[in-house]
CSV table of C-alpha atoms and ligand atoms in Angstrom, one decimal:
chain,number,residue,atom,x,y,z
A,1,MET,CA,-63.3,-8.5,-90.3
A,2,ILE,CA,-59.9,-9.0,-88.8
A,3,LYS,CA,-61.0,-7.3,-85.6
A,4,ARG,CA,-64.0,-9.7,-85.5
A,5,CYS,CA,-61.7,-12.7,-86.0
A,6,ILE,CA,-59.4,-11.6,-83.1
A,7,VAL,CA,-62.4,-11.0,-80.8
A,8,LEU,CA,-63.8,-14.4,-81.7
A,9,THR,CA,-60.5,-16.2,-81.2
A,10,LEU,CA,-60.0,-14.5,-77.9
A,11,LEU,CA,-63.5,-15.5,-76.8
A,12,PHE,CA,-62.7,-19.1,-77.8
A,13,ILE,CA,-59.5,-19.1,-75.8
A,14,VAL,CA,-61.1,-17.7,-72.7
A,15,LEU,CA,-64.0,-20.2,-73.0
A,16,THR,CA,-61.8,-23.2,-73.5
A,17,LEU,CA,-59.5,-22.1,-70.6
A,18,SER,CA,-62.5,-21.6,-68.3
A,19,ILE,CA,-64.0,-25.0,-69.3
A,20,ARG,CA,-60.7,-26.7,-68.6
A,21,GLY,CA,-60.4,-24.9,-65.3
A,22,HIS,CA,-63.7,-26.4,-64.2
A,23,ALA,CA,-63.4,-29.9,-65.6
A,24,SER,CA,-63.1,-31.8,-62.4
A,25,ASP,CA,-61.8,-35.0,-64.0
A,26,LYS,CA,-58.7,-33.1,-65.2
A,27,PRO,CA,-56.8,-32.0,-62.1
A,28,SER,CA,-54.2,-29.3,-62.5
A,29,SER,CA,-51.5,-31.9,-61.6
A,30,ALA,CA,-52.0,-33.3,-65.1
A,31,THR,CA,-50.1,-30.3,-66.5
A,32,GLU,CA,-47.1,-30.6,-64.2
A,33,SER,CA,-43.9,-32.0,-65.8
A,34,PRO,CA,-41.8,-34.6,-63.9
A,35,GLN,CA,-39.1,-31.9,-63.5
A,36,GLN,CA,-41.5,-29.5,-61.9
A,37,ARG,CA,-42.7,-32.2,-59.6
A,38,ASP,CA,-39.2,-33.2,-58.6
A,39,GLY,CA,-38.6,-29.5,-57.7
A,40,ARG,CA,-41.7,-29.4,-55.6
A,41,MET,CA,-40.9,-32.6,-53.8
A,42,GLN,CA,-37.3,-31.8,-53.2
A,43,TRP,CA,-37.4,-30.4,-49.6
A,44,TRP,CA,-39.7,-33.3,-48.5
A,45,ARG,CA,-37.5,-36.0,-50.0
A,46,ASN,CA,-34.5,-34.5,-48.3
A,47,ALA,CA,-36.2,-34.0,-44.9
A,48,ARG,CA,-36.8,-37.7,-44.2
A,49,PHE,CA,-38.1,-37.0,-40.7
A,50,GLY,CA,-41.2,-35.2,-39.5
A,51,MET,CA,-43.3,-34.8,-36.4
A,52,PHE,CA,-47.0,-35.7,-36.4
A,53,VAL,CA,-49.3,-34.2,-33.8
A,54,HIS,CA,-52.7,-35.4,-32.9
A,55,TRP,CA,-54.4,-32.9,-30.7
A,56,GLY,CA,-58.0,-31.8,-30.3
A,57,LEU,CA,-61.0,-32.2,-28.0
A,58,TYR,CA,-60.3,-35.9,-27.4
A,59,SER,CA,-56.9,-35.0,-25.9
A,60,GLY,CA,-58.5,-33.7,-22.7
A,61,LEU,CA,-60.6,-36.8,-22.3
A,62,ALA,CA,-57.3,-38.7,-22.3
A,63,GLY,CA,-58.9,-42.1,-23.0
A,64,THR,CA,-61.4,-41.8,-20.1
A,65,TRP,CA,-65.2,-41.5,-20.5
A,66,GLU,CA,-67.4,-40.7,-17.6
A,67,GLY,CA,-64.7,-41.8,-15.1
A,68,LYS,CA,-63.8,-45.1,-16.8
A,69,PRO,CA,-60.9,-46.0,-19.0
A,70,VAL,CA,-62.1,-46.8,-22.5
A,71,ALA,CA,-59.1,-48.9,-23.5
A,72,THR,CA,-55.4,-49.2,-22.7
A,73,GLN,CA,-54.4,-49.6,-26.4
A,74,GLY,CA,-55.5,-48.1,-29.7
A,75,GLY,CA,-56.5,-44.7,-31.0
A,76,MET,CA,-58.1,-42.6,-28.4
A,77,GLU,CA,-58.7,-39.7,-30.9
A,78,TRP,CA,-61.6,-42.1,-31.8
A,79,ILE,CA,-63.1,-42.0,-28.3
A,80,GLN,CA,-66.3,-40.5,-29.5
A,81,GLN,CA,-66.7,-43.4,-31.8
A,82,ARG,CA,-65.6,-45.9,-29.1
A,83,VAL,CA,-68.3,-44.8,-26.7
A,84,LYS,CA,-70.9,-44.1,-29.4
A,85,ALA,CA,-71.6,-40.6,-28.2
A,86,ASP,CA,-73.6,-38.1,-30.2
A,87,THR,CA,-71.8,-34.9,-31.0
A,88,ALA,CA,-73.6,-32.8,-28.3
A,89,THR,CA,-72.8,-35.3,-25.5
A,90,TYR,CA,-69.2,-35.6,-26.7
A,91,ALA,CA,-68.7,-31.8,-26.9
A,92,LYS,CA,-70.3,-31.3,-23.4
A,93,ASN,CA,-67.8,-33.8,-21.9
A,94,ALA,CA,-64.8,-32.8,-23.9
A,95,ILE,CA,-64.8,-29.0,-24.1
A,96,PRO,CA,-64.3,-28.3,-20.4
A,97,LEU,CA,-61.1,-30.5,-20.5
A,98,PHE,CA,-59.5,-28.9,-23.5
A,99,LYS,CA,-57.6,-25.9,-22.1
A,100,PRO,CA,-54.5,-25.1,-24.1
A,101,LYS,CA,-52.0,-23.2,-22.0
A,102,GLU,CA,-50.2,-20.2,-23.4
A,103,GLY,CA,-47.1,-21.0,-25.4
A,104,PHE,CA,-47.8,-24.7,-25.8
A,105,ALA,CA,-47.0,-24.4,-29.6
A,106,THR,CA,-43.5,-23.1,-28.9
A,107,GLN,CA,-42.8,-26.2,-26.9
A,108,TRP,CA,-43.9,-28.5,-29.7
A,109,ALA,CA,-41.9,-26.6,-32.4
A,110,GLN,CA,-38.7,-26.5,-30.3
A,111,MET,CA,-39.1,-30.1,-29.4
A,112,ALA,CA,-39.5,-31.1,-33.1
A,113,LYS,CA,-36.6,-29.0,-34.1
A,114,ASN,CA,-34.4,-30.3,-31.4
A,115,ALA,CA,-35.3,-33.9,-32.3
A,116,GLY,CA,-34.1,-33.3,-35.9
A,117,CYS,CA,-37.5,-33.2,-37.5
A,118,ARG,CA,-37.6,-30.9,-40.6
A,119,TYR,CA,-41.4,-30.6,-40.7
A,120,LEU,CA,-44.5,-30.8,-38.4
A,121,VAL,CA,-47.9,-32.0,-39.5
A,122,PHE,CA,-50.7,-31.4,-37.0
A,123,THR,CA,-54.5,-32.0,-36.9
A,124,THR,CA,-56.4,-28.9,-38.0
A,125,LYS,CA,-59.6,-31.1,-37.7
A,126,HIS,CA,-59.9,-34.7,-36.7
A,127,HIS,CA,-62.9,-37.0,-37.3
A,128,ASP,CA,-64.8,-35.4,-34.4
A,129,GLY,CA,-65.1,-32.3,-36.6
A,130,PHE,CA,-63.7,-29.8,-34.1
A,131,ALA,CA,-61.5,-27.3,-36.1
A,132,LEU,CA,-58.5,-25.8,-34.4
A,133,HIS,CA,-58.6,-22.6,-36.4
A,134,ASP,CA,-61.0,-19.6,-36.2
A,135,SER,CA,-63.6,-20.7,-38.8
A,136,LYS,CA,-66.2,-18.4,-40.2
A,137,VAL,CA,-68.2,-21.4,-41.4
A,138,SER,CA,-68.5,-23.3,-38.1
A,139,GLU,CA,-69.3,-22.9,-34.5
A,140,PHE,CA,-67.5,-26.0,-33.6
A,141,ASP,CA,-64.0,-24.5,-33.7
A,142,ALA,CA,-61.4,-23.0,-31.5
A,143,GLY,CA,-62.4,-19.5,-32.6
A,144,SER,CA,-66.0,-19.9,-31.4
A,145,VAL,CA,-65.3,-22.1,-28.3
A,146,LEU,CA,-62.1,-20.7,-26.9
A,147,ASN,CA,-61.8,-17.4,-28.7
A,148,ARG,CA,-58.4,-18.5,-30.0
A,149,ASP,CA,-56.9,-19.4,-33.4
A,150,LEU,CA,-54.8,-22.5,-32.4
A,151,VAL,CA,-53.8,-23.1,-36.1
A,152,LYS,CA,-52.2,-19.7,-36.2
A,153,GLU,CA,-50.5,-20.2,-32.8
A,154,ILE,CA,-49.0,-23.6,-34.1
A,155,ILE,CA,-48.0,-22.5,-37.6
A,156,ASP,CA,-46.4,-19.3,-36.3
A,157,ALA,CA,-44.4,-21.2,-33.7
A,158,CYS,CA,-43.2,-23.7,-36.4
A,159,HIS,CA,-42.2,-21.0,-38.8
A,160,LYS,CA,-40.2,-19.3,-36.0
A,161,GLU,CA,-38.2,-22.5,-35.7
A,162,GLY,CA,-37.7,-22.9,-39.4
A,163,LEU,CA,-39.9,-25.9,-39.7
A,164,ARG,CA,-42.1,-26.7,-42.7
A,165,VAL,CA,-45.7,-27.2,-41.7
A,166,GLY,CA,-48.4,-29.6,-42.8
A,167,PHE,CA,-52.2,-29.7,-42.0
A,168,TYR,CA,-53.7,-33.1,-41.2
A,169,HIS,CA,-57.4,-32.5,-42.2
A,170,SER,CA,-60.1,-35.1,-41.7
A,171,VAL,CA,-62.6,-35.3,-44.5
A,172,ILE,CA,-64.6,-37.6,-42.3
A,173,ASP,CA,-66.8,-35.4,-40.0
A,174,TRP,CA,-68.8,-36.7,-37.0
A,175,HIS,CA,-70.2,-33.3,-36.2
A,176,HIS,CA,-71.5,-31.7,-39.4
A,177,ASP,CA,-75.3,-32.2,-39.7
A,178,GLN,CA,-75.2,-32.7,-43.5
A,179,TYR,CA,-72.3,-35.3,-43.5
A,180,ALA,CA,-74.2,-38.3,-45.0
A,181,TYR,CA,-72.5,-41.1,-43.1
A,182,LEU,CA,-75.0,-43.7,-44.5
A,183,LEU,CA,-73.4,-43.3,-47.9
A,184,SER,CA,-70.5,-45.4,-46.6
A,185,LYS,CA,-70.6,-48.8,-44.9
A,186,GLU,CA,-66.9,-48.8,-44.2
A,187,LEU,CA,-66.1,-45.4,-42.8
A,188,PRO,CA,-66.5,-45.0,-39.0
A,189,TYR,CA,-69.3,-43.0,-37.4
A,190,PRO,CA,-70.3,-42.9,-33.7
A,191,LEU,CA,-74.0,-43.5,-34.5
A,192,LYS,CA,-73.4,-45.9,-37.3
A,193,GLY,CA,-76.3,-48.0,-38.4
A,194,GLN,CA,-78.8,-45.5,-37.0
A,195,PRO,CA,-80.9,-43.4,-39.3
A,196,TYR,CA,-80.1,-39.7,-39.4
A,197,PRO,CA,-81.3,-37.8,-36.4
A,198,ASN,CA,-82.2,-34.9,-38.7
A,199,ASP,CA,-84.1,-37.1,-41.3
A,200,HIS,CA,-82.3,-36.2,-44.5
A,201,ARG,CA,-78.8,-35.1,-45.2
A,202,ASP,CA,-77.5,-33.3,-48.2
A,203,HIS,CA,-73.9,-34.4,-48.6
A,204,GLU,CA,-73.4,-31.8,-51.2
A,205,LYS,CA,-73.7,-29.2,-48.4
A,206,TYR,CA,-71.1,-31.0,-46.4
A,207,ILE,CA,-68.8,-31.0,-49.3
A,208,GLN,CA,-69.3,-27.2,-49.7
A,209,PHE,CA,-68.4,-26.8,-46.0
A,210,LEU,CA,-65.3,-29.0,-46.3
A,211,HIS,CA,-64.1,-27.0,-49.3
A,212,ALA,CA,-64.9,-23.7,-47.4
A,213,GLN,CA,-62.8,-24.7,-44.4
A,214,ALA,CA,-60.0,-25.9,-46.6
A,215,ASN,CA,-60.1,-22.6,-48.3
A,216,GLU,CA,-59.8,-20.8,-45.0
A,217,LEU,CA,-56.9,-22.9,-44.0
A,218,MET,CA,-55.1,-22.3,-47.3
A,219,SER,CA,-55.7,-18.5,-47.3
A,220,ASN,CA,-55.1,-17.2,-43.8
A,221,TYR,CA,-51.9,-18.7,-42.4
A,222,GLY,CA,-49.1,-17.9,-44.9
A,223,GLN,CA,-47.2,-20.8,-46.5
A,224,VAL,CA,-48.6,-24.3,-45.9
A,225,ASP,CA,-46.3,-27.1,-47.1
A,226,VAL,CA,-48.3,-30.2,-46.8
A,227,VAL,CA,-52.0,-31.3,-46.6
A,228,TRP,CA,-52.5,-34.7,-45.1
A,229,TRP,CA,-56.1,-35.7,-45.9
A,230,ASP,CA,-57.7,-38.4,-43.9
A,231,TYR,CA,-59.4,-40.7,-45.1
A,232,SER,CA,-61.6,-42.6,-47.6
A,233,SER,CA,-63.0,-46.1,-48.0
A,234,THR,CA,-63.3,-48.4,-51.0
A,235,ASP,CA,-67.1,-47.7,-51.0
A,236,PHE,CA,-66.8,-43.9,-50.5
A,237,GLN,CA,-63.9,-41.9,-51.9
A,238,GLY,CA,-62.6,-39.5,-54.6
A,239,GLU,CA,-65.1,-37.4,-56.6
A,240,ARG,CA,-68.3,-38.8,-55.1
A,241,ALA,CA,-67.2,-38.5,-51.5
A,242,TRP,CA,-65.3,-35.2,-51.4
A,243,LYS,CA,-65.2,-33.7,-55.0
A,244,SER,CA,-61.6,-34.4,-54.6
A,245,PHE,CA,-60.1,-33.1,-57.8
A,246,GLU,CA,-61.7,-29.7,-57.3
A,247,LEU,CA,-60.7,-29.7,-53.7
A,248,MET,CA,-57.1,-30.4,-54.6
A,249,ASP,CA,-57.1,-27.8,-57.4
A,250,ARG,CA,-58.5,-25.1,-55.2
A,251,VAL,CA,-55.8,-25.9,-52.6
A,252,LYS,CA,-53.1,-25.7,-55.3
A,253,GLU,CA,-54.3,-22.3,-56.5
A,254,LYS,CA,-53.7,-20.9,-53.0
A,255,GLN,CA,-50.6,-22.9,-52.3
A,256,PRO,CA,-48.9,-23.8,-55.6
A,257,HIS,CA,-46.0,-25.7,-54.0
A,258,ILE,CA,-48.0,-27.8,-51.6
A,259,ILE,CA,-47.5,-31.5,-51.2
A,260,MET,CA,-50.6,-33.7,-50.6
A,261,ASN,CA,-51.1,-37.3,-49.5
A,262,ASN,CA,-53.3,-39.8,-51.3
A,263,ARG,CA,-56.1,-40.3,-48.8
A,264,LEU,CA,-58.9,-38.5,-50.6
A,265,PHE,CA,-58.9,-41.7,-52.6
A,266,ARG,CA,-59.0,-45.5,-52.0
A,267,ILE,CA,-58.3,-47.2,-55.3
A,268,PRO,CA,-55.2,-49.2,-56.5
A,269,GLU,CA,-54.0,-46.4,-58.8
A,270,ALA,CA,-53.9,-44.1,-55.7
A,271,GLY,CA,-51.8,-46.5,-53.6
A,272,PHE,CA,-54.5,-48.6,-51.9
A,273,SER,CA,-55.4,-52.3,-52.4
A,274,GLY,CA,-58.3,-52.2,-50.0
A,275,MET,CA,-59.3,-51.2,-46.5
A,276,GLY,CA,-57.1,-51.5,-43.5
A,277,THR,CA,-53.8,-49.7,-42.6
A,278,HIS,CA,-51.6,-52.3,-44.4
A,279,ALA,CA,-53.4,-52.3,-47.7
A,280,VAL,CA,-50.8,-50.4,-49.7
A,281,THR,CA,-50.0,-50.8,-53.4
A,282,ASP,CA,-46.7,-49.9,-55.1
A,283,GLN,CA,-48.3,-47.4,-57.5
A,284,LEU,CA,-49.5,-43.8,-57.3
A,285,ASP,CA,-50.7,-41.8,-60.2
A,286,PRO,CA,-49.7,-38.2,-59.2
A,287,LYS,CA,-53.2,-37.0,-60.0
A,288,TYR,CA,-54.3,-38.7,-56.8
A,289,GLY,CA,-51.6,-37.2,-54.6
A,290,ASP,CA,-47.9,-36.9,-54.1
A,291,PHE,CA,-47.1,-39.7,-51.6
A,292,ILE,CA,-48.5,-42.8,-50.1
A,293,THR,CA,-49.1,-43.3,-46.4
A,294,PRO,CA,-48.3,-46.7,-44.8
A,295,GLU,CA,-49.7,-46.5,-41.3
A,296,GLN,CA,-48.0,-48.1,-38.3
A,297,HIS,CA,-45.7,-50.2,-40.5
A,298,ILE,CA,-42.7,-50.0,-42.7
A,299,PRO,CA,-42.9,-51.6,-46.2
A,300,ALA,CA,-40.7,-54.7,-46.2
A,301,THR,CA,-38.6,-53.6,-49.2
A,302,GLY,CA,-39.5,-50.0,-49.5
A,303,LEU,CA,-41.4,-48.7,-52.6
A,304,PRO,CA,-38.9,-48.0,-55.4
A,305,ASP,CA,-39.5,-44.8,-57.4
A,306,LEU,CA,-42.4,-43.8,-55.2
A,307,ASP,CA,-42.7,-41.2,-52.5
A,308,TRP,CA,-43.9,-42.7,-49.3
A,309,GLU,CA,-44.1,-41.8,-45.6
A,310,THR,CA,-44.7,-44.1,-42.7
A,311,CYS,CA,-46.7,-42.5,-39.9
A,312,MET,CA,-46.3,-44.1,-36.5
A,313,THR,CA,-47.2,-43.7,-32.9
A,314,MET,CA,-44.7,-43.8,-30.0
A,315,ASN,CA,-47.1,-45.9,-27.9
A,316,THR,CA,-50.3,-47.3,-29.6
A,317,THR,CA,-52.6,-44.2,-29.7
A,318,TRP,CA,-52.5,-41.1,-31.8
A,319,GLY,CA,-54.5,-38.9,-29.5
A,320,PHE,CA,-53.4,-38.7,-25.8
A,321,SER,CA,-54.5,-41.5,-23.5
A,322,GLU,CA,-53.5,-41.7,-19.8
A,323,HIS,CA,-54.0,-45.5,-20.0
A,324,ASP,CA,-51.6,-46.3,-22.8
A,325,HIS,CA,-48.1,-47.3,-21.5
A,326,ALA,CA,-46.9,-49.4,-24.4
A,327,TRP,CA,-44.1,-47.0,-25.3
A,328,LYS,CA,-41.6,-48.0,-28.0
A,329,SER,CA,-38.0,-47.9,-26.9
A,330,ASP,CA,-35.6,-45.3,-28.1
A,331,GLU,CA,-33.7,-48.0,-29.9
A,332,LYS,CA,-36.8,-49.0,-31.8
A,333,LEU,CA,-37.7,-45.5,-32.8
A,334,ILE,CA,-34.2,-44.6,-34.0
A,335,ARG,CA,-33.8,-47.9,-35.9
A,336,ASN,CA,-37.2,-47.3,-37.5
A,337,LEU,CA,-36.0,-44.0,-38.8
A,338,ILE,CA,-32.9,-45.6,-40.1
A,339,ASP,CA,-34.8,-48.5,-41.6
A,340,ILE,CA,-37.2,-46.1,-43.4
A,341,ALA,CA,-34.3,-43.9,-44.7
A,342,SER,CA,-32.5,-47.0,-46.0
A,343,LYS,CA,-35.7,-47.8,-48.0
A,344,GLY,CA,-36.1,-44.3,-49.3
A,345,GLY,CA,-39.1,-43.2,-47.2
A,346,ASN,CA,-40.0,-40.6,-44.7
A,347,TYR,CA,-40.8,-41.1,-41.0
A,348,LEU,CA,-43.7,-39.1,-39.5
A,349,LEU,CA,-43.5,-39.8,-35.8
A,350,ASN,CA,-46.5,-38.9,-33.7
A,351,ILE,CA,-46.9,-37.1,-30.4
A,352,GLY,CA,-50.3,-36.8,-28.6
A,353,PRO,CA,-50.2,-33.8,-26.4
A,354,LYS,CA,-52.6,-33.5,-23.4
A,355,GLY,CA,-55.6,-31.2,-23.2
A,356,ASP,CA,-53.4,-28.3,-22.0
A,357,GLY,CA,-51.0,-28.8,-25.0
A,358,SER,CA,-48.2,-30.3,-22.8
A,359,VAL,CA,-46.4,-33.3,-24.2
A,360,PRO,CA,-46.2,-36.7,-22.4
A,361,GLU,CA,-42.9,-37.1,-20.5
A,362,GLU,CA,-42.1,-40.4,-22.3
A,363,SER,CA,-42.3,-38.6,-25.7
A,364,ILE,CA,-40.2,-35.7,-24.5
A,365,LYS,CA,-37.5,-38.1,-23.3
A,366,SER,CA,-37.5,-40.2,-26.5
A,367,LEU,CA,-37.4,-37.2,-28.8
A,368,GLN,CA,-34.4,-35.9,-26.8
A,369,VAL,CA,-32.5,-39.2,-27.4
A,370,ILE,CA,-33.4,-39.2,-31.1
A,371,GLY,CA,-32.2,-35.6,-31.3
A,372,ASP,CA,-28.9,-36.4,-29.7
A,373,TRP,CA,-28.4,-39.2,-32.2
A,374,MET,CA,-29.4,-37.0,-35.1
A,375,LYS,CA,-27.1,-34.2,-34.1
A,376,ILE,CA,-24.2,-36.7,-34.6
A,377,ASN,CA,-25.6,-38.8,-37.4
A,378,GLY,CA,-28.0,-36.6,-39.2
A,379,ALA,CA,-25.9,-36.6,-42.4
A,380,SER,CA,-26.7,-40.3,-42.8
A,381,ILE,CA,-30.5,-39.6,-42.9
A,382,TYR,CA,-31.1,-36.1,-44.5
A,383,GLY,CA,-30.9,-36.0,-48.3
A,384,THR,CA,-30.0,-39.7,-48.6
A,385,LYS,CA,-31.3,-42.3,-51.0
A,386,ALA,CA,-32.4,-45.9,-50.5
A,387,SER,CA,-29.8,-48.6,-49.9
A,388,PRO,CA,-28.2,-50.4,-52.9
A,389,PHE,CA,-28.4,-53.7,-50.9
A,390,GLU,CA,-31.4,-55.9,-50.6
A,391,LYS,CA,-30.4,-57.0,-47.1
A,392,LEU,CA,-27.4,-56.6,-44.8
A,393,SER,CA,-26.9,-59.0,-41.9
A,394,TRP,CA,-25.5,-56.4,-39.5
A,395,GLY,CA,-27.8,-53.4,-40.2
A,396,ARG,CA,-28.8,-50.9,-42.8
A,397,CYS,CA,-27.4,-48.6,-45.4
A,398,SER,CA,-28.3,-45.3,-47.0
A,399,GLN,CA,-26.4,-43.4,-49.7
A,400,LYS,CA,-25.6,-40.1,-51.3
A,401,SER,CA,-23.7,-39.2,-54.4
A,402,LEU,CA,-20.7,-36.9,-53.9
A,403,PRO,CA,-19.4,-34.4,-56.4
A,404,GLY,CA,-16.8,-35.9,-58.7
A,405,GLY,CA,-18.8,-39.1,-59.3
A,406,LYS,CA,-18.1,-40.8,-55.9
A,407,THR,CA,-20.8,-42.4,-53.8
A,408,ARG,CA,-20.9,-42.2,-50.0
A,409,LEU,CA,-22.5,-45.2,-48.3
A,410,TYR,CA,-23.7,-44.7,-44.8
A,411,LEU,CA,-23.4,-48.0,-43.0
A,412,HIS,CA,-25.7,-48.2,-39.9
A,413,VAL,CA,-24.4,-51.0,-37.7
A,414,PHE,CA,-27.1,-52.5,-35.5
A,415,ASP,CA,-25.3,-55.8,-34.7
A,416,TRP,CA,-21.6,-55.1,-34.1
A,417,PRO,CA,-19.3,-57.8,-35.6
A,418,SER,CA,-17.8,-59.9,-32.9
A,419,ASP,CA,-14.5,-60.2,-34.7
A,420,GLY,CA,-14.3,-56.5,-35.3
A,421,LYS,CA,-14.6,-56.9,-39.1
A,422,LEU,CA,-17.5,-55.3,-40.9
A,423,ILE,CA,-18.2,-57.0,-44.3
A,424,VAL,CA,-19.7,-54.9,-47.1
A,425,PRO,CA,-20.6,-57.0,-50.2
A,426,ILE,CA,-19.5,-54.7,-53.0
A,427,MET,CA,-17.0,-55.1,-55.8
A,428,THR,CA,-14.5,-52.3,-56.2
A,429,GLN,CA,-11.6,-51.4,-58.4
A,430,LYS,CA,-10.0,-49.1,-55.9
A,431,VAL,CA,-9.9,-49.5,-52.1
A,432,PRO,CA,-12.6,-47.3,-50.6
A,433,THR,CA,-12.1,-45.0,-47.6
A,434,ALA,CA,-13.9,-45.5,-44.4
A,435,ARG,CA,-14.5,-43.1,-41.4
A,436,ARG,CA,-16.6,-43.2,-38.3
A,437,LEU,CA,-19.2,-40.5,-38.7
A,438,ALA,CA,-19.2,-39.6,-35.0
A,439,ASP,CA,-15.6,-38.6,-34.6
A,440,GLY,CA,-14.2,-38.7,-38.2
A,441,ASP,CA,-11.6,-41.3,-37.3
A,442,THR,CA,-10.4,-43.2,-40.4
A,443,LEU,CA,-10.7,-47.0,-40.3
A,444,ARG,CA,-8.5,-49.5,-42.1
A,445,VAL,CA,-10.1,-51.1,-45.2
A,446,VAL,CA,-9.1,-54.0,-47.3
A,447,SER,CA,-11.0,-55.1,-50.4
A,448,ASN,CA,-10.9,-58.0,-52.8
A,449,LYS,CA,-13.1,-58.6,-55.8
A,450,GLU,CA,-16.2,-59.6,-53.8
A,451,ARG,CA,-16.1,-57.6,-50.6
A,452,VAL,CA,-14.8,-54.8,-48.6
A,453,THR,CA,-13.7,-55.4,-45.1
A,454,ILE,CA,-13.7,-52.5,-42.6
A,455,PHE,CA,-11.7,-53.0,-39.4
A,456,VAL,CA,-14.1,-51.4,-36.9
A,457,GLY,CA,-12.6,-52.7,-33.6
A,458,ASP,CA,-14.3,-54.4,-30.7
A,459,ALA,CA,-15.7,-51.6,-28.7
A,460,ILE,CA,-19.2,-50.6,-29.7
A,461,PRO,CA,-19.4,-46.8,-30.0
A,462,ASP,CA,-23.2,-46.5,-30.2
A,463,LYS,CA,-25.4,-49.4,-29.1
A,464,ILE,CA,-28.4,-48.1,-31.0
A,465,ALA,CA,-26.6,-47.5,-34.3
A,466,THR,CA,-23.0,-46.6,-35.2
A,467,VAL,CA,-22.6,-45.0,-38.6
A,468,ILE,CA,-19.6,-45.6,-40.8
A,469,GLU,CA,-19.1,-43.6,-44.0
A,470,LEU,CA,-17.7,-45.6,-46.9
A,471,ASP,CA,-16.7,-43.6,-50.0
A,472,VAL,CA,-16.5,-45.6,-53.2
A,473,GLU,CA,-15.6,-44.6,-56.8
A,474,GLY,CA,-18.6,-44.3,-59.0
A,475,LEU,CA,-21.7,-46.3,-58.2
A,476,PRO,CA,-21.4,-49.2,-55.7
A,477,GLU,CA,-21.5,-52.6,-57.5
A,478,VAL,CA,-23.2,-55.0,-55.2
A,479,SER,CA,-21.8,-58.5,-55.2
A,480,HIS,CA,-24.2,-61.5,-54.8
A,481,GLN,CA,-22.2,-64.0,-52.9
B,1,LIG,C1,-56.5,-42.6,-39.6
B,1,LIG,C2,-57.3,-42.0,-38.4
B,1,LIG,O1,-58.5,-42.7,-38.3
B,1,LIG,C3,-56.5,-42.1,-37.2
B,1,LIG,O2,-57.2,-41.6,-36.1
B,1,LIG,C4,-55.2,-41.4,-37.3
B,1,LIG,O3,-55.4,-40.0,-37.5
B,1,LIG,C5,-54.4,-42.0,-38.5
B,1,LIG,C6,-53.1,-41.3,-38.8
B,1,LIG,O4,-55.2,-42.0,-39.7
B,1,LIG,O5,-56.3,-44.0,-39.4
B,1,LIG,C7,-56.8,-44.9,-40.2
B,1,LIG,C8,-56.9,-44.8,-41.5
B,1,LIG,C9,-57.4,-45.8,-42.3
B,1,LIG,C10,-57.8,-47.0,-41.7
B,1,LIG,C11,-57.8,-47.1,-40.4
B,1,LIG,C12,-57.3,-46.1,-39.6
B,1,LIG,N1,-58.4,-48.0,-42.5
B,1,LIG,O6,-58.3,-48.0,-43.7
B,1,LIG,O7,-58.8,-49.0,-42.0
């Protein structure tokens, strides 16, 4: 009898566990405690700066189709959609131009490392459907077409440089013959509006394919730190579009520490107020992902208590275009990084390498300048928290708590005070100490009840941003004058 009871109880436990394991509306994230989540997010929150790489078949086309420029601005990784090519025509034109040279990935990884990036996220598959790994479930992949595994080349090069690595993976697929694009009016598709060329599509089969490729990517390349899904629409998202909870759970089984973005969904609870790149809400239930993804813009006041990452291009396209010359200045790029850190977010800055994997000269130069600035001022970015100030007339601020209860404010001066006095609106009991981060030189400080004045001199040490460290007792008390 006792034996029977034990057997029955065990059976019950096994059954309930397996039912729970397959209940797709209860993702495994529901069982993670806030402390576990903080532990998992820690490296990402400290990193603050990552490199994004958009690279695939479109890169060789370089914004040109049949000899003509498609556009001078905008995302040329969408070129297939822009020229409305079916997948065979696109592949025929693009494949001969996609010729990755040996060692290209080492250049990327060294460049990212040297720029001060702590992680690199690259396109394992973009909307065109071409996978950069050696996939057993597709013929439209680097393994079949080039006899190479480009994902392995890239991730190995990154690991060698000590970078964390993320996979951008498009759930939209313009190649797969079962991807049922008519199910969404909002998602892009090159032959949008036209009936399926192959009569009927079984989207369920596409979902299986999507899950199978994700499984390959999570199984065969060692540690993967981030998955950057892209993207969903208000009319096609989540469970119905991608079986998202199961997809996320399977990924977490293979990579328990992985961090995922929110783009398998498009609902307010998942950080989206609608379509468009600016439709961001200030909420994210962790079951939909770990961070929200403002695209090409920086939220005006940051997003308190939320993990967020602004992704941005250096010109206006993600994938390489030979026609896009609208490059952002080094000053703009560095100040964006500072602005984002001062609001508690991450900056994922994009490069679009050419068809041979080489990086545009303009990007190389800017990344070098960012790296030079980060080598001196990195302490004011890595591991910092959002500014205690709503606004500062002369620049930005980030902060870090120091052992012994002190707080270090990193003051990023964009507009140098013409009288050589930098005003910091905080109330202090004790006069804080100030230093220039670049050379460690101590600066004279006076304080009264409402403000601290730092004597910074007339000469501007760094036109882009000079960082001054201000150490205060306890937490800074902002004065509202
Ligand atoms: C997506 C991609 O389409 C794009 O090519 C690039 O990879 C970028 C990082 O992510 O961009 C989007 C995403 C959402 C919308 C538009 C572009 N949207 O909601 O309109």
